[in-house]
Amino acid sequence: MDLTQGFGARSGVVGPVTGLESLNFSDEFRHLVATMPPENTGGSFTALLEMPVTQAMELLHFTDSSSSQARTVTGDIAPTTLHPFGALTFPSNSLLLDRAARFSVIATEHNGNISGETANSLQSNSGANLDRVKAEPAETDSMVENQNQNYSSGKRKEREKKVKSSTNKTKSSVESDKLPYVHVRARRGQATDNHSLAERARREKINARMKLLQELVPGCDKIQGTALVLDEIINHVQSLQRQVEMLSMRLAAVNPRVDFNLDSILASEVSMN
Amino acid sequence: MVESLFPSIENTGESSRRKKPRISETAEAEIEARRVNEESLKRWKTNRVQQIYACKLVEALRRVRQRSSTTSNNETDKLVSGAAREIRDTADRVLAASARGTTRWSRAILASRVRAKLKKHRKAKKSTGNCKSRKGLTETNRIKLPAVERKLKILGRLVPGCRKVSVPNLLDEATDYIAALEMQVQAMEALAELLTAAAPRTTLTGT
């Protein structure tokens, strides 16, 4: 099997000091391979999903404990710790072994790199690996679910657009980048004509802009009703235009008298602002 | 954004769907409008310095030209009003130029100058007469438009170049126009204050 060969290669790379530990691993995994025929089933993460968590933890702790104890070089550990795994049935061993191999490689590397390192680092590794293990199935779960939801939501939206008026519908008009058309659903108790939907969208647009204008023009917040707000807006625009005229008259009146020293004016203007 | 809200809304049950999309729909329209308008509003607040410089330079030039031309005029009232009109037009044009052609009213202001010059050369009186008669006809024909639409028309007349513009665009243009006008007023006020503050000094030292 490729994995065992990989183990052998890695064990060769690590070095003589750690070679014993890696040997233990490779021995243990070879035992595993021998007892359970490898089944290449799809190679998905469902293997770990199907496996109960405790067994996964056991596996990891097995590597952890074995690596920590490997320094004492007790070959007795290997057969005794194999027993819990003998009873297990792994649906896709290749994946499992791959994972265990990764964890074991990390463990051996740590052992090899840091001689004085205690089992803490290994435990942290295994803890991180555990997190990874737990996270990945969760990720795949959410991924699969999201995909399903996206498909179903698209279908739902399509269905809703085609279906005729019913009182229990809700409305949303979306212009999403993902899907090519505008989704419009009727509000509860309102018609789902194309015309009325378009009217409603149009009205929403106009109302949004009116709101912005209201915020811009002072004193429009309190007023209710479009007509009065428009009155205020018109008054405001007219007053601004009149102000501009007044100011221009002022400037015209001031100007002939002033001797133009542009630089001084500019400098003072800059200092003002 | 709102688009990201929708996947989550899809997941929840039918009951919650009734409440959330209502808010999000209007919110979405609002967000779209806001995105456009806030950019323009912020623009009118940050480019103020440039506007002041541009206004000043052009107005100074205009003043110089006006001075040279008014030496021929005798009445002071005409001088002032004529100069005022010119200054206002100049200020409007500078304002429109600083809009960089993104808005309709700015393009109309800049284009109107060309049209006014053309009209001067051609028959100006006849065209104004036609306009007035057209106005009277339209007013007598219709009894009463709905109040809101009437006001929208008035607003369209106030904003330059927006008479035959659709309602949402008209509102957009009005928003930008109001922001621009406010900036113009502030700039001209500051300039006027400066000049009136500078004037007594120069008159004392000068003549």
Coordinates of C-alpha atoms in Angstrom, one line a residue:
Chain A
M1 CA 0.0 0.0 0.0
D2 CA 1.2 3.4 -0.8
L3 CA 0.7 4.7 2.7
T4 CA 2.9 2.1 4.3
Q5 CA 5.5 2.8 1.7
G6 CA 5.2 6.4 2.6
F7 CA 5.7 5.5 6.2
G8 CA 8.8 3.6 5.3
A9 CA 10.1 6.5 3.4
R10 CA 9.4 8.9 6.1
S11 CA 10.9 6.7 8.7
G12 CA 14.0 6.6 6.7
V13 CA 14.1 10.3 6.4
V14 CA 13.6 11.1 10.1
G15 CA 16.7 9.6 11.4
P16 CA 18.0 6.8 13.6
V17 CA 16.9 8.3 16.9
T18 CA 13.3 8.4 15.8
G19 CA 13.4 5.5 13.6
L20 CA 12.2 3.3 16.4
E21 CA 9.1 5.3 16.9
S22 CA 8.4 5.4 13.2
L23 CA 9.0 1.7 13.1
N24 CA 6.4 1.2 15.8
F25 CA 3.9 3.2 13.8
S26 CA 4.6 1.4 10.6
D27 CA 4.3 -1.8 12.4
E28 CA 1.1 -0.9 13.9
F29 CA -0.4 0.3 10.8
R30 CA 0.7 -2.7 8.9
H31 CA -1.1 -4.7 11.5
L32 CA -4.1 -2.6 10.9
V33 CA -3.9 -3.1 7.2
A34 CA -3.5 -6.8 7.6
T35 CA -6.5 -7.2 9.9
M36 CA -8.8 -5.1 7.9
P37 CA -8.8 -5.3 4.1
P38 CA -8.5 -1.8 2.6
E39 CA -11.7 -0.7 0.9
N40 CA -11.4 2.2 -1.4
T41 CA -14.8 3.6 -1.1
G42 CA -15.1 7.0 -2.8
G43 CA -12.5 8.6 -0.6
S44 CA -14.8 11.0 1.1
F45 CA -14.9 12.3 4.6
T46 CA -17.9 10.2 5.3
A47 CA -15.6 7.6 6.8
L48 CA -14.9 9.7 9.7
L49 CA -18.4 10.9 9.9
E50 CA -19.7 7.3 10.2
M51 CA -17.1 6.5 12.7
P52 CA -18.1 7.5 16.1
V53 CA -16.1 10.3 17.6
T54 CA -14.7 8.3 20.4
Q55 CA -13.1 6.0 18.1
A56 CA -11.5 8.9 16.2
M57 CA -10.2 10.2 19.5
E58 CA -8.9 6.8 20.4
L59 CA -7.1 6.6 17.2
L60 CA -5.4 9.9 17.7
H61 CA -4.6 9.2 21.3
F62 CA -3.2 6.0 20.2
T63 CA -0.8 7.8 18.0
D64 CA -0.1 10.3 20.7
S65 CA 0.5 7.8 23.4
S66 CA 2.5 5.5 21.2
S67 CA 4.7 8.4 20.1
S68 CA 5.3 9.5 23.7
Q69 CA 6.0 6.1 24.8
A70 CA 8.0 5.2 21.8
R71 CA 11.1 6.6 23.4
T72 CA 11.1 3.8 25.8
V73 CA 11.0 1.5 22.9
T74 CA 8.6 -1.0 24.1
G75 CA 7.3 -3.1 21.4
D76 CA 4.8 -4.5 23.9
I77 CA 2.6 -1.5 23.5
A78 CA 1.9 -2.1 19.9
P79 CA 0.0 -5.4 20.2
T80 CA -1.9 -4.4 23.3
T81 CA -3.1 -1.1 21.9
L82 CA -4.2 -2.7 18.8
H83 CA -7.0 -4.5 20.4
P84 CA -9.6 -1.8 20.5
F85 CA -9.0 -1.3 16.8
G86 CA -9.3 -4.9 16.0
A87 CA -13.0 -4.8 16.8
L88 CA -13.6 -1.8 14.7
T89 CA -14.7 -1.8 11.1
F90 CA -13.5 1.0 9.0
P91 CA -15.6 1.7 6.0
S92 CA -12.7 3.4 4.1
N93 CA -9.5 2.5 5.6
S94 CA -7.4 4.3 3.1
L95 CA -8.7 7.7 4.2
L96 CA -8.3 6.9 7.8
L97 CA -4.8 5.6 7.4
D98 CA -4.0 8.7 5.5
R99 CA -5.2 10.9 8.3
A100 CA -3.5 8.8 10.9
A101 CA -0.3 8.9 8.8
R102 CA -0.4 12.7 8.7
F103 CA -0.9 12.9 12.4
S104 CA 1.8 10.4 13.1
V105 CA 4.2 12.2 10.8
I106 CA 3.6 15.3 12.7
A107 CA 4.2 13.5 15.9
T108 CA 7.4 11.9 14.7
E109 CA 8.6 15.2 13.3
H110 CA 8.0 16.8 16.6
N111 CA 9.8 14.0 18.4
G112 CA 12.7 14.3 16.0
N113 CA 13.0 18.0 16.0
I114 CA 12.6 18.7 19.7
S115 CA 14.4 16.2 21.8
G116 CA 13.4 17.7 25.1
E117 CA 9.9 18.1 24.1
T118 CA 7.3 16.5 26.3
A119 CA 4.0 15.0 25.3
N120 CA 2.4 18.5 25.7
S121 CA 3.4 19.5 22.2
L122 CA 2.1 16.2 20.9
Q123 CA -1.1 16.6 22.8
S124 CA -1.5 20.1 21.4
N125 CA -0.9 18.6 18.0
S126 CA -3.4 15.9 18.5
G127 CA -5.7 18.5 19.9
A128 CA -5.3 20.6 16.8
N129 CA -5.7 17.6 14.7
L130 CA -8.8 16.7 16.6
D131 CA -10.1 20.1 15.9
R132 CA -9.3 19.7 12.3
V133 CA -11.0 16.4 12.3
K134 CA -14.1 17.7 13.9
A135 CA -14.0 20.9 11.8
E136 CA -13.7 19.2 8.5
P137 CA -16.8 17.0 8.8
A138 CA -18.6 20.0 10.0
E139 CA -17.4 22.0 7.1
T140 CA -18.4 19.3 4.6
D141 CA -21.7 19.1 6.3
S142 CA -22.3 22.8 6.0
M143 CA -21.0 22.8 2.4
V144 CA -23.3 20.1 1.4
E145 CA -26.1 21.7 3.2
N146 CA -25.4 25.1 1.6
Q147 CA -25.3 23.6 -1.8
N148 CA -28.6 21.9 -1.2
Q149 CA -30.1 25.0 0.1
N150 CA -28.9 27.1 -2.8
Y151 CA -30.4 24.6 -5.3
S152 CA -33.6 24.4 -3.3
S153 CA -33.8 28.2 -2.9
G154 CA -33.4 28.7 -6.6
K155 CA -36.1 26.2 -7.3
R156 CA -38.3 27.7 -4.6
K157 CA -37.9 31.1 -6.1
E158 CA -38.7 29.9 -9.6
R159 CA -41.7 28.1 -8.3
E160 CA -42.9 31.1 -6.4
K161 CA -42.6 33.4 -9.4
K162 CA -44.8 31.2 -11.5
V163 CA -47.4 30.4 -8.9
K164 CA -50.5 32.6 -9.0
S165 CA -51.7 34.8 -6.2
S166 CA -52.2 33.3 -2.8
T167 CA -52.5 35.0 0.5
N168 CA -49.7 33.2 2.3
K169 CA -46.9 34.5 0.2
T170 CA -44.2 36.9 1.1
K171 CA -42.4 39.4 -1.0
S172 CA -38.9 40.3 -1.8
S173 CA -37.5 41.8 -4.9
V174 CA -33.9 40.9 -5.3
E175 CA -31.4 41.7 -8.0
S176 CA -28.8 39.2 -7.2
D177 CA -25.7 38.6 -9.1
K178 CA -25.8 34.9 -8.7
L179 CA -29.2 34.3 -10.4
P180 CA -30.0 35.9 -13.7
Y181 CA -33.4 37.3 -13.1
V182 CA -35.2 39.4 -10.6
H183 CA -37.1 37.5 -7.9
V184 CA -40.3 39.1 -6.9
R185 CA -42.7 37.5 -4.6
A186 CA -46.0 39.1 -3.6
R187 CA -46.6 40.4 -0.2
R188 CA -49.2 38.8 2.0
G189 CA -52.7 39.7 0.9
Q190 CA -51.6 41.5 -2.3
A191 CA -51.9 40.7 -5.9
T192 CA -49.1 39.1 -7.8
D193 CA -49.8 40.6 -11.2
N194 CA -46.8 41.5 -13.1
H195 CA -48.1 45.1 -13.3
S196 CA -48.8 45.5 -9.7
L197 CA -45.4 44.0 -8.8
A198 CA -43.6 46.3 -11.2
E199 CA -45.6 49.2 -9.7
R200 CA -44.7 48.2 -6.3
A201 CA -41.0 48.1 -7.2
R202 CA -41.3 51.4 -8.8
R203 CA -43.0 52.9 -5.8
E204 CA -40.3 51.5 -3.5
K205 CA -37.7 53.2 -5.6
I206 CA -39.4 56.5 -5.5
N207 CA -40.1 56.3 -1.8
A208 CA -36.4 55.5 -1.1
R209 CA -35.4 58.6 -3.0
M210 CA -38.0 60.8 -1.3
K211 CA -36.6 59.6 2.0
L212 CA -33.1 60.8 1.0
L213 CA -34.5 64.1 -0.1
Q214 CA -36.3 64.4 3.2
E215 CA -33.0 63.9 5.1
L216 CA -31.3 66.5 2.9
V217 CA -33.8 69.3 3.3
P218 CA -34.0 70.5 6.8
G219 CA -37.4 70.3 8.5
C220 CA -38.8 67.6 6.2
D221 CA -38.6 64.8 8.7
K222 CA -41.7 65.8 10.6
I223 CA -43.9 66.2 7.6
Q224 CA -46.1 63.4 6.5
G225 CA -47.2 63.0 3.0
T226 CA -45.4 63.3 -0.4
A227 CA -47.1 66.5 -1.5
L228 CA -46.1 68.5 1.5
V229 CA -42.6 67.2 1.4
L230 CA -42.4 68.1 -2.2
D231 CA -43.6 71.6 -1.3
E232 CA -40.8 71.9 1.2
I233 CA -38.3 70.7 -1.3
I234 CA -39.4 73.2 -3.9
N235 CA -39.2 76.0 -1.3
H236 CA -35.8 74.9 -0.3
V237 CA -34.5 74.9 -3.9
Q238 CA -36.0 78.3 -4.6
S239 CA -34.6 79.8 -1.4
L240 CA -31.1 78.4 -2.3
Q241 CA -31.4 79.9 -5.8
R242 CA -32.4 83.2 -4.4
Q243 CA -29.5 83.1 -2.0
V244 CA -27.1 82.6 -4.9
E245 CA -28.6 85.6 -6.6
M246 CA -28.2 87.7 -3.5
L247 CA -24.7 86.7 -3.0
S248 CA -23.8 87.3 -6.6
M249 CA -25.2 90.8 -6.3
R250 CA -23.1 91.3 -3.2
L251 CA -20.1 90.1 -5.0
A252 CA -20.8 92.4 -7.9
A253 CA -21.2 95.3 -5.6
V254 CA -18.0 94.6 -3.7
N255 CA -15.9 93.8 -6.7
P256 CA -15.3 97.1 -8.4
R257 CA -14.0 98.7 -5.3
V258 CA -11.5 96.0 -4.4
D259 CA -8.1 96.1 -5.9
F260 CA -7.4 92.6 -7.0
N261 CA -4.5 90.9 -5.5
L262 CA -5.3 87.4 -6.3
D263 CA -2.4 85.9 -4.4
S264 CA -3.3 87.6 -1.1
I265 CA -6.9 86.6 -1.6
L266 CA -6.0 83.0 -2.3
A267 CA -3.7 82.9 0.7
S268 CA -6.2 84.3 3.1
E269 CA -8.9 82.0 1.7
V270 CA -6.7 79.0 2.2
S271 CA -6.0 80.1 5.8
M272 CA -9.7 80.4 6.4
N273 CA -10.6 77.0 5.1
Chain B
M1 CA -25.4 43.2 2.2
V2 CA -28.9 42.5 1.4
E3 CA -28.0 39.7 -1.0
S4 CA -26.2 37.9 1.7
L5 CA -29.3 38.1 3.8
F6 CA -31.4 36.1 1.4
P7 CA -29.7 32.7 1.7
S8 CA -30.4 32.8 5.4
I9 CA -33.9 33.9 4.8
E10 CA -34.4 31.0 2.5
N11 CA -33.4 28.5 5.2
T12 CA -35.8 29.7 7.8
G13 CA -39.4 28.6 7.8
E14 CA -42.3 30.1 6.0
S15 CA -43.5 32.1 9.0
S16 CA -40.3 34.1 9.4
R17 CA -40.3 34.8 5.7
R18 CA -43.3 37.0 6.0
K19 CA -41.5 39.4 8.3
K20 CA -38.0 39.7 7.0
P21 CA -38.3 40.2 3.2
R22 CA -40.6 43.1 3.7
I23 CA -38.0 45.0 5.5
S24 CA -35.3 43.9 3.2
E25 CA -37.1 44.9 0.1
T26 CA -37.6 48.5 1.0
A27 CA -34.2 48.4 2.6
E28 CA -32.7 47.2 -0.7
A29 CA -34.3 50.0 -2.6
E30 CA -33.0 52.4 0.0
I31 CA -29.6 51.0 0.0
E32 CA -29.4 51.4 -3.8
A33 CA -30.6 55.0 -3.6
R34 CA -28.3 55.8 -0.8
R35 CA -25.3 54.4 -2.5
V36 CA -25.8 56.7 -5.4
N37 CA -26.7 59.7 -3.4
E38 CA -24.2 59.5 -0.6
E39 CA -21.4 59.5 -3.0
S40 CA -22.7 62.6 -4.7
L41 CA -23.4 64.3 -1.4
K42 CA -20.0 63.6 0.0
R43 CA -18.5 64.9 -3.2
W44 CA -20.1 68.2 -2.7
K45 CA -18.7 68.4 0.7
T46 CA -15.1 67.4 0.0
N47 CA -14.4 69.2 -3.3
R48 CA -15.3 72.5 -1.7
V49 CA -11.8 73.8 -1.8
Q50 CA -11.4 73.2 -5.5
Q51 CA -14.8 74.8 -6.1
I52 CA -13.7 77.9 -4.3
Y53 CA -10.5 78.2 -6.2
A54 CA -12.2 77.7 -9.5
C55 CA -15.0 80.1 -8.7
K56 CA -12.6 82.7 -7.6
L57 CA -10.4 82.5 -10.6
V58 CA -13.1 82.7 -13.1
E59 CA -15.0 85.4 -11.2
A60 CA -11.9 87.4 -11.0
L61 CA -11.5 87.2 -14.7
R62 CA -15.0 88.1 -15.2
R63 CA -14.7 91.0 -13.0
V64 CA -11.8 92.3 -14.9
R65 CA -13.7 92.0 -18.2
Q66 CA -16.8 93.5 -16.7
R67 CA -14.8 96.4 -15.5
S68 CA -13.4 97.1 -18.8
S69 CA -16.8 96.8 -20.4
T70 CA -18.6 98.8 -17.8
T71 CA -16.4 101.8 -18.4
S72 CA -18.7 102.3 -21.4
N73 CA -21.9 102.0 -19.3
N74 CA -23.2 104.9 -17.3
E75 CA -25.8 103.7 -14.9
T76 CA -24.6 102.0 -11.8
D77 CA -27.7 99.9 -11.3
K78 CA -27.3 98.3 -14.6
L79 CA -23.8 97.7 -13.9
V80 CA -24.5 96.0 -10.6
S81 CA -27.4 93.8 -11.9
G82 CA -25.6 93.0 -15.1
A83 CA -22.5 92.1 -13.1
A84 CA -24.6 90.1 -10.6
R85 CA -26.2 88.1 -13.4
E86 CA -22.9 87.4 -14.9
I87 CA -21.4 86.4 -11.6
R88 CA -24.3 84.1 -10.9
D89 CA -24.0 82.5 -14.3
T90 CA -20.3 82.1 -13.9
A91 CA -20.8 80.5 -10.5
D92 CA -23.4 78.2 -11.8
R93 CA -21.2 77.2 -14.7
V94 CA -18.2 76.5 -12.4
L95 CA -20.5 74.5 -10.2
A96 CA -21.7 72.5 -13.2
A97 CA -18.2 72.0 -14.3
S98 CA -17.1 70.6 -11.0
A99 CA -19.9 68.1 -11.3
R100 CA -17.8 66.5 -14.1
G101 CA -20.8 65.8 -16.3
T102 CA -22.3 63.1 -14.2
T103 CA -25.5 64.8 -13.5
R104 CA -28.1 66.0 -15.9
W105 CA -28.5 69.5 -14.5
S106 CA -24.8 70.2 -14.8
R107 CA -24.8 69.2 -18.4
A108 CA -27.9 71.4 -19.0
I109 CA -26.2 74.4 -17.4
L110 CA -23.1 74.0 -19.5
A111 CA -25.1 73.5 -22.6
S112 CA -27.4 76.4 -22.0
R113 CA -24.6 78.8 -22.4
V114 CA -24.1 77.6 -25.9
R115 CA -27.8 77.7 -26.6
A116 CA -28.0 81.2 -25.2
K117 CA -25.3 82.4 -27.5
L118 CA -27.0 80.9 -30.5
K119 CA -30.3 82.4 -29.6
K120 CA -28.7 85.8 -29.3
H121 CA -27.6 85.6 -32.9
R122 CA -30.9 84.2 -34.1
K123 CA -34.4 85.5 -33.4
A124 CA -34.7 85.5 -29.6
K125 CA -38.0 87.3 -29.3
K126 CA -40.0 85.0 -31.4
S127 CA -38.9 81.9 -29.5
T128 CA -39.8 83.4 -26.1
G129 CA -43.3 84.3 -27.5
N130 CA -43.9 80.7 -28.6
C131 CA -43.0 79.4 -25.2
K132 CA -45.5 81.6 -23.5
S133 CA -48.3 80.7 -25.7
R134 CA -47.6 77.0 -25.3
K135 CA -47.7 77.4 -21.6
G136 CA -51.1 79.0 -21.6
L137 CA -52.6 76.3 -23.8
T138 CA -51.4 73.5 -21.6
E139 CA -52.7 75.1 -18.5
T140 CA -56.2 75.6 -19.8
N141 CA -56.5 72.2 -21.3
R142 CA -55.9 70.2 -18.1
I143 CA -58.3 70.6 -15.2
K144 CA -56.2 69.5 -12.3
L145 CA -53.3 67.1 -12.3
P146 CA -52.8 65.2 -9.1
A147 CA -51.1 67.5 -6.6
V148 CA -47.9 65.4 -6.4
E149 CA -47.4 65.3 -10.1
R150 CA -47.9 69.0 -10.3
K151 CA -45.3 69.6 -7.8
L152 CA -43.0 67.2 -9.5
K153 CA -43.4 69.3 -12.6
I154 CA -42.5 72.4 -10.7
L155 CA -39.5 70.8 -9.3
G156 CA -38.5 69.7 -12.8
R157 CA -38.7 73.3 -13.9
L158 CA -36.5 74.5 -11.0
V159 CA -33.8 72.0 -11.6
P160 CA -32.1 73.0 -14.9
G161 CA -32.6 70.5 -17.7
C162 CA -35.0 68.2 -15.9
R163 CA -38.3 69.0 -17.4
K164 CA -39.0 65.7 -19.2
V165 CA -37.1 63.5 -16.8
S166 CA -38.6 60.4 -15.2
V167 CA -39.7 60.7 -11.5
P168 CA -36.9 58.7 -9.8
N169 CA -34.3 60.4 -11.9
L170 CA -35.8 63.7 -11.2
L171 CA -35.6 63.0 -7.5
D172 CA -32.0 61.9 -7.9
E173 CA -31.1 65.0 -9.8
A174 CA -32.9 67.2 -7.3
T175 CA -30.9 65.6 -4.5
D176 CA -27.6 66.3 -6.2
Y177 CA -28.7 69.8 -7.2
I178 CA -29.6 70.7 -3.7
A179 CA -26.3 69.5 -2.3
A180 CA -24.5 71.4 -5.0
L181 CA -26.4 74.6 -4.4
E182 CA -25.7 74.4 -0.7
M183 CA -22.0 74.1 -1.4
Q184 CA -22.2 77.0 -3.9
V185 CA -23.9 79.2 -1.3
Q186 CA -21.3 78.4 1.3
A187 CA -18.5 79.1 -1.1
M188 CA -19.9 82.4 -2.3
E189 CA -20.7 83.5 1.2
A190 CA -17.1 82.8 2.2
L191 CA -15.8 84.7 -0.8
A192 CA -18.1 87.6 -0.2
E193 CA -17.1 87.8 3.4
L194 CA -13.4 87.7 2.4
L195 CA -13.9 90.5 -0.1
T196 CA -15.9 92.7 2.1
A197 CA -13.3 92.2 4.8
A198 CA -10.6 93.0 2.4
A199 CA -12.4 95.9 0.8
P200 CA -12.2 98.5 3.7
R201 CA -8.5 97.8 3.9
T202 CA -7.8 98.4 0.3
T203 CA -10.1 101.4 0.0
L204 CA -8.4 103.0 2.9
T205 CA -4.9 102.4 1.5
G206 CA -5.9 102.9 -2.1
T207 CA -8.1 105.9 -2.9

